[in-house]
PDB file of C-alpha atoms and ligand atoms in Angstrom:
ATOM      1  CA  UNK A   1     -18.327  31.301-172.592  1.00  0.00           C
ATOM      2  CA  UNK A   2     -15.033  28.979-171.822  1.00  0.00           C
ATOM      3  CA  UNK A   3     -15.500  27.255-168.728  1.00  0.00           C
ATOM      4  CA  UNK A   4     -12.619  28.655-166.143  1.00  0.00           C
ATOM      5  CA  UNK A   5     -10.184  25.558-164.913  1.00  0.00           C
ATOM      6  CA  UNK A   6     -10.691  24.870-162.136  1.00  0.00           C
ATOM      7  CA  UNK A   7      -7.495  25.559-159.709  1.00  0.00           C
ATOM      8  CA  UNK A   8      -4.624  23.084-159.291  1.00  0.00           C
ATOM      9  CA  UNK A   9      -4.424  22.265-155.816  1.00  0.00           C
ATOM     10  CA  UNK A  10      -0.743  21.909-154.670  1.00  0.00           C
ATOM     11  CA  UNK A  11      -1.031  18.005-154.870  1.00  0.00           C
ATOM     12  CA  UNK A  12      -2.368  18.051-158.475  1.00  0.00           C
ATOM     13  CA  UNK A  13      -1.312  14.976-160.051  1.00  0.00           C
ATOM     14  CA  UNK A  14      -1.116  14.770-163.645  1.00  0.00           C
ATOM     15  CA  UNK A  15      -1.480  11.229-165.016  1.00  0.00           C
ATOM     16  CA  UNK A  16       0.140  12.215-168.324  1.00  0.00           C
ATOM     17  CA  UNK A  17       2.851  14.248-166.890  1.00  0.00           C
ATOM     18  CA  UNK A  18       4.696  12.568-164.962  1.00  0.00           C
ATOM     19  CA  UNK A  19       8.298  12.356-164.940  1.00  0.00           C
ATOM     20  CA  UNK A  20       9.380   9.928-162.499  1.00  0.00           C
ATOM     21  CA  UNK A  21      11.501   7.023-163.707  1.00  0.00           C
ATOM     22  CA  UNK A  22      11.682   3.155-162.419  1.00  0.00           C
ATOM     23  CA  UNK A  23      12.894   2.267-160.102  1.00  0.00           C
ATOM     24  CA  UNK A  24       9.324   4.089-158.263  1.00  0.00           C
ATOM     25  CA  UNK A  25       8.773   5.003-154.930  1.00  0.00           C
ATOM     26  CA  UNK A  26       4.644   4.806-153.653  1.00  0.00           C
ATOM     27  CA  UNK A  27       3.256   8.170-154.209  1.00  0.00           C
ATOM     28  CA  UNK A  28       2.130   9.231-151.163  1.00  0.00           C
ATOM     29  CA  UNK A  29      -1.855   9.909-151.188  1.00  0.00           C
ATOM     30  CA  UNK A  30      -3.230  13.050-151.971  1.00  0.00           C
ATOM     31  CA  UNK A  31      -5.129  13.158-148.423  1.00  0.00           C
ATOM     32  CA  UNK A  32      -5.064  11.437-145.197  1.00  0.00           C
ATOM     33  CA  UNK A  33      -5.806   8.166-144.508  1.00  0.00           C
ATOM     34  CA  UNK A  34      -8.747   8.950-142.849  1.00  0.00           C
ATOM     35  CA  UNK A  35      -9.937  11.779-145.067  1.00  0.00           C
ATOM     36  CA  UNK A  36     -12.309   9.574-146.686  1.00  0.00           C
ATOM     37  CA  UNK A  37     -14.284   7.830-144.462  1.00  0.00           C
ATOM     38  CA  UNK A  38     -17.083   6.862-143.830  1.00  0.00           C
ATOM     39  CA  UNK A  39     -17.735   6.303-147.411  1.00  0.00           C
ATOM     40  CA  UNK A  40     -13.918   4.480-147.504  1.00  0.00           C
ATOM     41  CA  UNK A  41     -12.477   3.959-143.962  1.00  0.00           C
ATOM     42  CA  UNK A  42      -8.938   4.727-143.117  1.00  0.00           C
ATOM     43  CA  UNK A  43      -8.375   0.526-142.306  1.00  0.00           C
ATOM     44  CA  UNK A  44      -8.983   0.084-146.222  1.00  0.00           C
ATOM     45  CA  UNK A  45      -7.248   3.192-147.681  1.00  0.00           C
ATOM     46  CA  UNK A  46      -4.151   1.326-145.000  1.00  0.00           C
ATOM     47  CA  UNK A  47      -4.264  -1.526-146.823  1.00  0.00           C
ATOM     48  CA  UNK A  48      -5.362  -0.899-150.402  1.00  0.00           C
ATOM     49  CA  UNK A  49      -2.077   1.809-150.569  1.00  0.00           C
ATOM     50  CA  UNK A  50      -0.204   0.504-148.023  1.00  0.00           C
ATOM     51  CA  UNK A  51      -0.269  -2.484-148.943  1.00  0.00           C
ATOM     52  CA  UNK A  52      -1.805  -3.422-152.368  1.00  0.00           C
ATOM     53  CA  UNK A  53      -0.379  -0.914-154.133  1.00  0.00           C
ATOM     54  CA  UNK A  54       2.701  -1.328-152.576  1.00  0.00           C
ATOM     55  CA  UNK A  55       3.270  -4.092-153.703  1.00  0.00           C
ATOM     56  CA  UNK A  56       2.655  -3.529-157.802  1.00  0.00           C
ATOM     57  CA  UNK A  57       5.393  -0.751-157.261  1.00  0.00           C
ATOM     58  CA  UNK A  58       7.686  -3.315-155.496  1.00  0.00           C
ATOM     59  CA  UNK A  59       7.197  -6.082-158.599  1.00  0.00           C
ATOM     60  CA  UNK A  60       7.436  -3.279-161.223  1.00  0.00           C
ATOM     61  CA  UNK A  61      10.518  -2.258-160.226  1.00  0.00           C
ATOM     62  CA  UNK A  62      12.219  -5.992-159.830  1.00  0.00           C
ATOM     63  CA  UNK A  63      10.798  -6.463-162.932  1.00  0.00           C
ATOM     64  CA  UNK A  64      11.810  -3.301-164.521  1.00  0.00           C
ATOM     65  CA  UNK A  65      15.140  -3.565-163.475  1.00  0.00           C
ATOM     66  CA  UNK A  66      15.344  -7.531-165.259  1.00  0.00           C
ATOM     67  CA  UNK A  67      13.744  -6.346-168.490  1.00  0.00           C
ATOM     68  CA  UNK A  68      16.496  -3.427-168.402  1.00  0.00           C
ATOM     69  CA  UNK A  69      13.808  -0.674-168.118  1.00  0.00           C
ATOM     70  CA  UNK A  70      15.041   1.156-165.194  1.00  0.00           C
ATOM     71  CA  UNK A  71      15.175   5.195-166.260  1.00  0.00           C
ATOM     72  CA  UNK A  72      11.983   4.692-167.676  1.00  0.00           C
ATOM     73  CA  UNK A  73       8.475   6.500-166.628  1.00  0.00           C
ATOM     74  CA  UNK A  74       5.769   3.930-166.040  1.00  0.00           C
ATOM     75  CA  UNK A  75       3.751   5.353-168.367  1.00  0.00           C
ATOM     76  CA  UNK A  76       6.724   4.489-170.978  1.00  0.00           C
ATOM     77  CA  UNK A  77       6.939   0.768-169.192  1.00  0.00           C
ATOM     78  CA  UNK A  78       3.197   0.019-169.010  1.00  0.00           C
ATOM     79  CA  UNK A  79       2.766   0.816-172.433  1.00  0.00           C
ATOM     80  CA  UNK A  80       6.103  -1.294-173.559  1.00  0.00           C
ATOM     81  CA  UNK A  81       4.728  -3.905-171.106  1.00  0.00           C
ATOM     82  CA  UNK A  82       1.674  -4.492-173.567  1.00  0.00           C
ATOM     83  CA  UNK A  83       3.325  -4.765-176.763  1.00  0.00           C
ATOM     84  CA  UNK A  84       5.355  -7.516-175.202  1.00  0.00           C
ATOM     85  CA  UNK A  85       3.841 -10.775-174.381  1.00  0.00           C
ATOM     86  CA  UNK A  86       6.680 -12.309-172.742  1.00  0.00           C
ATOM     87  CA  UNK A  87       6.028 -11.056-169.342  1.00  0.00           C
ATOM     88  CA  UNK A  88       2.216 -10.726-168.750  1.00  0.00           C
ATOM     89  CA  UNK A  89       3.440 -10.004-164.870  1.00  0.00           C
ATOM     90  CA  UNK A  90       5.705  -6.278-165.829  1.00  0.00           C
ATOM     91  CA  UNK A  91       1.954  -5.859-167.350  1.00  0.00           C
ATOM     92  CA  UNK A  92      -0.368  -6.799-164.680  1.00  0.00           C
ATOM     93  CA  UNK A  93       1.953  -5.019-161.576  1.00  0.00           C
ATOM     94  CA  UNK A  94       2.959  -1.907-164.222  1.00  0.00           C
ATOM     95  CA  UNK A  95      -0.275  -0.920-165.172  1.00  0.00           C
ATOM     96  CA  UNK A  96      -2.191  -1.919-161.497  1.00  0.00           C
ATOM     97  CA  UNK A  97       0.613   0.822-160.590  1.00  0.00           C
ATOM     98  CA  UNK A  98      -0.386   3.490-162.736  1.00  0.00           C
ATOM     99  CA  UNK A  99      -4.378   2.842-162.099  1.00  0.00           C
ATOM    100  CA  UNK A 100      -3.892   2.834-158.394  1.00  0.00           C
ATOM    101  CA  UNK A 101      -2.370   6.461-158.792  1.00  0.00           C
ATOM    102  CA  UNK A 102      -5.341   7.232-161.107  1.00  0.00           C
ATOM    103  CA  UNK A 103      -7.770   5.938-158.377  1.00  0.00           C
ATOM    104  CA  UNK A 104      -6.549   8.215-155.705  1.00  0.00           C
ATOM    105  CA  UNK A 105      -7.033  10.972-157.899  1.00  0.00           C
ATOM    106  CA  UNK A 106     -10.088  10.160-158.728  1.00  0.00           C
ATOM    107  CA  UNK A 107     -11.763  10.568-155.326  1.00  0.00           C
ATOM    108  CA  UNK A 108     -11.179  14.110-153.115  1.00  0.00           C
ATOM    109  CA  UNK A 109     -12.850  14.432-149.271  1.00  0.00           C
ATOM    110  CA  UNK A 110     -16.219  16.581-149.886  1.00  0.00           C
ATOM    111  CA  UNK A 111     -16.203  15.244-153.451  1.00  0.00           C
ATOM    112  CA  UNK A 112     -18.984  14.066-155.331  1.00  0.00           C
ATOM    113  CA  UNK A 113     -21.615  16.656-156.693  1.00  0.00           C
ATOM    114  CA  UNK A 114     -21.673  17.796-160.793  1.00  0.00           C
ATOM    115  CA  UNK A 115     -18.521  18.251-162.963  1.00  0.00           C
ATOM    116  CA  UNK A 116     -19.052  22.147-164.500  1.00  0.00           C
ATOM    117  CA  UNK A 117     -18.040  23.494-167.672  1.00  0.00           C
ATOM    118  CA  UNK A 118     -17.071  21.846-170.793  1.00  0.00           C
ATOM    119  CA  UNK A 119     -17.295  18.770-168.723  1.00  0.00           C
ATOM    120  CA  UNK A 120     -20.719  19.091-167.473  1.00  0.00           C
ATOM    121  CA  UNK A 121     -21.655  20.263-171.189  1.00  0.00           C
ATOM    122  CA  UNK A 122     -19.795  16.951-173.043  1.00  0.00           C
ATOM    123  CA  UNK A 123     -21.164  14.438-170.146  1.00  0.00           C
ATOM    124  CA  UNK A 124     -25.078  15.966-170.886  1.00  0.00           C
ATOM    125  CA  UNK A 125     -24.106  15.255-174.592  1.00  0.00           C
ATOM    126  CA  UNK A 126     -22.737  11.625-175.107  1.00  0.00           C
ATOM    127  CA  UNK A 127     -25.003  10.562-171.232  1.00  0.00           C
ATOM    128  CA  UNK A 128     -28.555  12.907-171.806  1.00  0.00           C
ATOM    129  CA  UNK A 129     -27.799  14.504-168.715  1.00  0.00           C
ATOM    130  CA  UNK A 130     -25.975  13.975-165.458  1.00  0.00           C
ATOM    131  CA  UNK A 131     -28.154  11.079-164.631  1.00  0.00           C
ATOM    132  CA  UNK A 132     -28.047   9.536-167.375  1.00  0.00           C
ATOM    133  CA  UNK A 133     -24.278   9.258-167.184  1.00  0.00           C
ATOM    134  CA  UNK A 134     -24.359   7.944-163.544  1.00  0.00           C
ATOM    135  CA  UNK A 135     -26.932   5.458-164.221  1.00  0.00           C
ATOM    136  CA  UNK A 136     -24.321   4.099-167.296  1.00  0.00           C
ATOM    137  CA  UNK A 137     -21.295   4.133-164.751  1.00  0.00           C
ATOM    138  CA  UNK A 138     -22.828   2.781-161.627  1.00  0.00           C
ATOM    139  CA  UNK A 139     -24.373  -0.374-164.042  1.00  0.00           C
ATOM    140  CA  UNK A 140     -21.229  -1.243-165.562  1.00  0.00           C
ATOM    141  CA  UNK A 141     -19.165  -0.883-162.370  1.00  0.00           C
ATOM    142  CA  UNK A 142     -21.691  -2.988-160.516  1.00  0.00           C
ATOM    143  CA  UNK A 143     -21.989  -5.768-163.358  1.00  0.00           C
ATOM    144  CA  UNK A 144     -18.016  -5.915-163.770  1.00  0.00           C
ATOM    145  CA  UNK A 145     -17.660  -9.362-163.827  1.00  0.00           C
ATOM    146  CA  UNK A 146     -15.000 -10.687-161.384  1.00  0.00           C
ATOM    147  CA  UNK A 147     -11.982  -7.462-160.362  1.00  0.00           C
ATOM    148  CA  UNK A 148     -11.278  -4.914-163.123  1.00  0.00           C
ATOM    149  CA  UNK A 149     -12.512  -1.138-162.825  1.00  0.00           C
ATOM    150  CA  UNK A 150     -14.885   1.214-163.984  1.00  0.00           C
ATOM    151  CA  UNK A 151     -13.318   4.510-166.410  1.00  0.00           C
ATOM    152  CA  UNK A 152     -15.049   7.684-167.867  1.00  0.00           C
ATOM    153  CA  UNK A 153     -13.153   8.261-170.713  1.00  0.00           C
ATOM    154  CA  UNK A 154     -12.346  10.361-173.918  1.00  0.00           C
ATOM    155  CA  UNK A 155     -12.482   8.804-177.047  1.00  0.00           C
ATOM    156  CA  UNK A 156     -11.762  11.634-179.401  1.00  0.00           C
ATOM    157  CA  UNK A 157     -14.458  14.005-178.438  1.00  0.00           C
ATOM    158  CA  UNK A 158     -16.428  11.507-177.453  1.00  0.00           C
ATOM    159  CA  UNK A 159     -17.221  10.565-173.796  1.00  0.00           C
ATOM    160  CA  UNK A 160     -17.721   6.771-173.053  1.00  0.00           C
ATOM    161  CA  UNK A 161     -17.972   4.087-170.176  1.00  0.00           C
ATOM    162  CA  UNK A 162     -15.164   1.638-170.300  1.00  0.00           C
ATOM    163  CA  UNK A 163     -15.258  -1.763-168.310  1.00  0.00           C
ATOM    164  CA  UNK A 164     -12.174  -3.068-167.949  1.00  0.00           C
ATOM    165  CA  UNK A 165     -10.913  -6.485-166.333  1.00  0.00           C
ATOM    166  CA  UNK A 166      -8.228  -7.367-163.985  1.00  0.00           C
ATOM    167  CA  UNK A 167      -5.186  -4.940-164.627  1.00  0.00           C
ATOM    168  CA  UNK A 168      -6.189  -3.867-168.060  1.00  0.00           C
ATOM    169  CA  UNK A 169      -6.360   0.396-168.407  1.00  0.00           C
ATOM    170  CA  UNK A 170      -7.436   2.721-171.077  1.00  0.00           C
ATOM    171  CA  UNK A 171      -3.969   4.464-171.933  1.00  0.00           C
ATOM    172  CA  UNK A 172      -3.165   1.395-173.701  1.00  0.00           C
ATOM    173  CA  UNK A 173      -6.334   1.154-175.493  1.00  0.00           C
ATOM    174  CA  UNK A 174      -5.744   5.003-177.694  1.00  0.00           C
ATOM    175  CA  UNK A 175      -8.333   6.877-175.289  1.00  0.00           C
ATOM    176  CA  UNK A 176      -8.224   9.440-172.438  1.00  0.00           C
ATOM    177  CA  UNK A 177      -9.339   8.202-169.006  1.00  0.00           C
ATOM    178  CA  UNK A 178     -11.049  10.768-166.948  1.00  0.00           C
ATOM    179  CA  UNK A 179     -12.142   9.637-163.972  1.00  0.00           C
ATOM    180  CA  UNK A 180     -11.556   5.695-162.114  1.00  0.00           C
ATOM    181  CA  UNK A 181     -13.588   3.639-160.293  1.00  0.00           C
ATOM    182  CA  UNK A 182     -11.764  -0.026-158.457  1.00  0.00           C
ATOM    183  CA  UNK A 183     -14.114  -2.465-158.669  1.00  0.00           C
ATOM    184  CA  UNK A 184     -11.879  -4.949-156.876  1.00  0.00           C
ATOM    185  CA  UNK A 185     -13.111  -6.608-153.703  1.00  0.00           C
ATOM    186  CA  UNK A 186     -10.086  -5.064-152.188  1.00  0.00           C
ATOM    187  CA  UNK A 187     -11.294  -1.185-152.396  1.00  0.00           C
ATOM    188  CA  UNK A 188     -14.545  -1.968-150.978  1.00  0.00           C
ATOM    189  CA  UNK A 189     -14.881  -5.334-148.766  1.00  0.00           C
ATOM    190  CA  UNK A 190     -13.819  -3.931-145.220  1.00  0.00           C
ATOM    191  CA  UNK A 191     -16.441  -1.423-145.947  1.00  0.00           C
ATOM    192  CA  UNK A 192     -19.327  -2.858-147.342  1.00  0.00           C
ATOM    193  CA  UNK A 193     -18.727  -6.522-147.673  1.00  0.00           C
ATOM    194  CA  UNK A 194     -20.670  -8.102-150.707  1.00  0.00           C
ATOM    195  CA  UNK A 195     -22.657  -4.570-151.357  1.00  0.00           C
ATOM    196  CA  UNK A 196     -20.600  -3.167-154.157  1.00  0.00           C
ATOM    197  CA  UNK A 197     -23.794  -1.109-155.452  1.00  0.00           C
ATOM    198  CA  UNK A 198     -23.766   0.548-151.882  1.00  0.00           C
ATOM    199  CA  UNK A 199     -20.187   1.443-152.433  1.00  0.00           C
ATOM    200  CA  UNK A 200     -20.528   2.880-155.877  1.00  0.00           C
ATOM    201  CA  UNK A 201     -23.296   4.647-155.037  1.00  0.00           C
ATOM    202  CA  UNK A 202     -21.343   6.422-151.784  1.00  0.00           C
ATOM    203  CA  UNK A 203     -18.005   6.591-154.455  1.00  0.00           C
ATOM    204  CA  UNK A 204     -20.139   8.638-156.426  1.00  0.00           C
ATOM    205  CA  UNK A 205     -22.159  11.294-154.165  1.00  0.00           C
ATOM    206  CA  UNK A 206     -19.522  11.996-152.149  1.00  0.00           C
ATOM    207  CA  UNK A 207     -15.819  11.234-153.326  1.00  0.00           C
ATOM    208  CA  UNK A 208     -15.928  11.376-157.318  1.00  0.00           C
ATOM    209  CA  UNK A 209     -12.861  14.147-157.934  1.00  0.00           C
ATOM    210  CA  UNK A 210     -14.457  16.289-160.961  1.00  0.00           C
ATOM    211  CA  UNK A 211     -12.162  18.727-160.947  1.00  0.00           C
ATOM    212  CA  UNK A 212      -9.265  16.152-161.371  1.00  0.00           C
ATOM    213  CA  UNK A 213     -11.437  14.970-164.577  1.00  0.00           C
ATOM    214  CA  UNK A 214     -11.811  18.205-166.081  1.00  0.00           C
ATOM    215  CA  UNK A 215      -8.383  18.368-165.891  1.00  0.00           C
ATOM    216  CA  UNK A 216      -7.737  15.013-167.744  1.00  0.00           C
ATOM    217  CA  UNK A 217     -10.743  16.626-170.130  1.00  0.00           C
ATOM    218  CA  UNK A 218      -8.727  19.567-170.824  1.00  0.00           C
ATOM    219  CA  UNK A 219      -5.743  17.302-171.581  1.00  0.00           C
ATOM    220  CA  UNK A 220      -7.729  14.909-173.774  1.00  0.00           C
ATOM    221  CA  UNK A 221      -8.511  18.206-175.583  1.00  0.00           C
ATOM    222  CA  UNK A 222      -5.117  18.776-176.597  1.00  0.00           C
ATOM    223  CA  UNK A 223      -4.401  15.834-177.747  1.00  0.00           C
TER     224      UNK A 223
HETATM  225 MN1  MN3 B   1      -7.107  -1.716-155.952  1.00  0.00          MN
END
C-alpha cells in the first residue's frame, strides 16, 4: 500500500524549490524561538539564526553581488560556488546558508519518534531497522572531527550517512539530503557544553522533523 504524504504544514519549506534570488533576506524560522527548548534553548536558536546565520546571508550576498550573481537562487550560487576555486569564501558563506535553512527544517517542536511509510520501509532496509540507523547517525555525528554536520541522505535508492566537514553539503556531492544534523560547537555549546552525544541524543528523540524527510524522500524519488 503507498504510504500517504504526510501534510504540508503552511511553513513547508522545500529545499529544492526554492525560488528566491540573491540578494537573500534570513528566512524567518519555522517556529518560535523558544519552541525548542529544553532540548535547544531559545538563547542558542537567538544566536545560531540571529546571528550565525545571519551573517552567511550577509557575506553571500556582498559576495554575490561582486561575482555578478545577484538574480540567482542559492541553490544556483552554491553549486557555481564549487566549481569555482577562486573564491573558497562565496563557498563556505553560500552553502553554510543553504544548510542552516536545511537545519531548521530538520527539527519540528514534539519531533522525534519513527519516520512512516516508504521512509520507515527504505531506513529498515539500507540501517536493519530503526536502531540500527540511529546508532550509524548518532556515531558519525558524535565522531565528526572538528565543525561539519551530520546528513541522512539519498544516494539513488540508496539511504546513507554522510559526514561532512566545515561548510561542505551533499547537493554538491550528486545525492539527496534528507534530514541535517549541525555538529558545530555553535548549535549545541550554550546547551550542553562539551556533551555533544547528550545533544544528539535529545536532537534525535525529540526534534528530528520526519515528515520534512519524507518529503525530501519523495523528492529524491523523482529525481
Ligand atoms: Mn550552525
Amino acid at each position: 500500500m503507498p504510504a500517504m504524504a504526510a501534510p504540508k504544514s503552511a511553513s513547508f519549506w522545500s529545499p529544492f524549490d526554492d525560488h528566491q534570488v540573491a540578494p537573500f533576506s534570513l528566512p524567518p524560522l519555522p517556529y518560535e524561538e523558544g519552541a525548542l527548548a529544553p532540548v535547544i534553548s531559545a538563547a542558542t536558536l537567538a544566536v545560531h539564526h540571529g546571528a550565525h546565520h545571519k551573517a552567511y546571508i550577509d557575506k553571500t550576498n556582498k559576495m554575490a553581488e561582486e561575482k555578478g550573481l545577484t538574480g540567482k537562487t542559492l541553490l544556483d550560487i552554491v553549486k557555481k560556488a564549487a566549481a569555482d576555486k577562486s573564491n573558497p569564501g562565496l563557498f563556505n558563506n553560500s552553502a553554510q546558508a543553504w544548510n542552516h535553512t536545511f537545519y531548521w527544517h530538520s527539527m519540528t517542536p514534539g519531533g522525534g519518534g519513527q519516520p512512516q511509510g516508504a521512509l520507515k520501509a527504505a531506513i529498515e532496509k539500507d540501517f536493519g531497522s530503526f536502531d540500527g540507523f540511529k546508532k550509524e547517525f548518532s556515531k558519525a555525528a558524535a565522531e565528526q572531527f572538528g565543525s561539519g554536520w551530520t546528513w541522512l541522505v539519498a544516494d539513488g535508492s540508496k539511504l546513507k550517512i554522510m559526514p561532512t566537514g566545515n561548510a561542505d553539503t551533499p547537493i554538491v556531492h550528486n545525492v539527496t539530503p534528507l534530514l541535517t544534523i549541525d555538529v558545530w560547537e555553535h548549535a549545541y555549546y550554550l546547551d550542553y557544553k562539551n556533551k555533544r552525544p547528550d545533544y544528539i541524543a535529545a536532537w534525535l528523540d525529540k526534534l528530528a522533523n520526519w515528515s520534512f524527510a519524507a518529503e525530501n524522500f519523495a523528492h529524491a524519488g523523482k529525481k
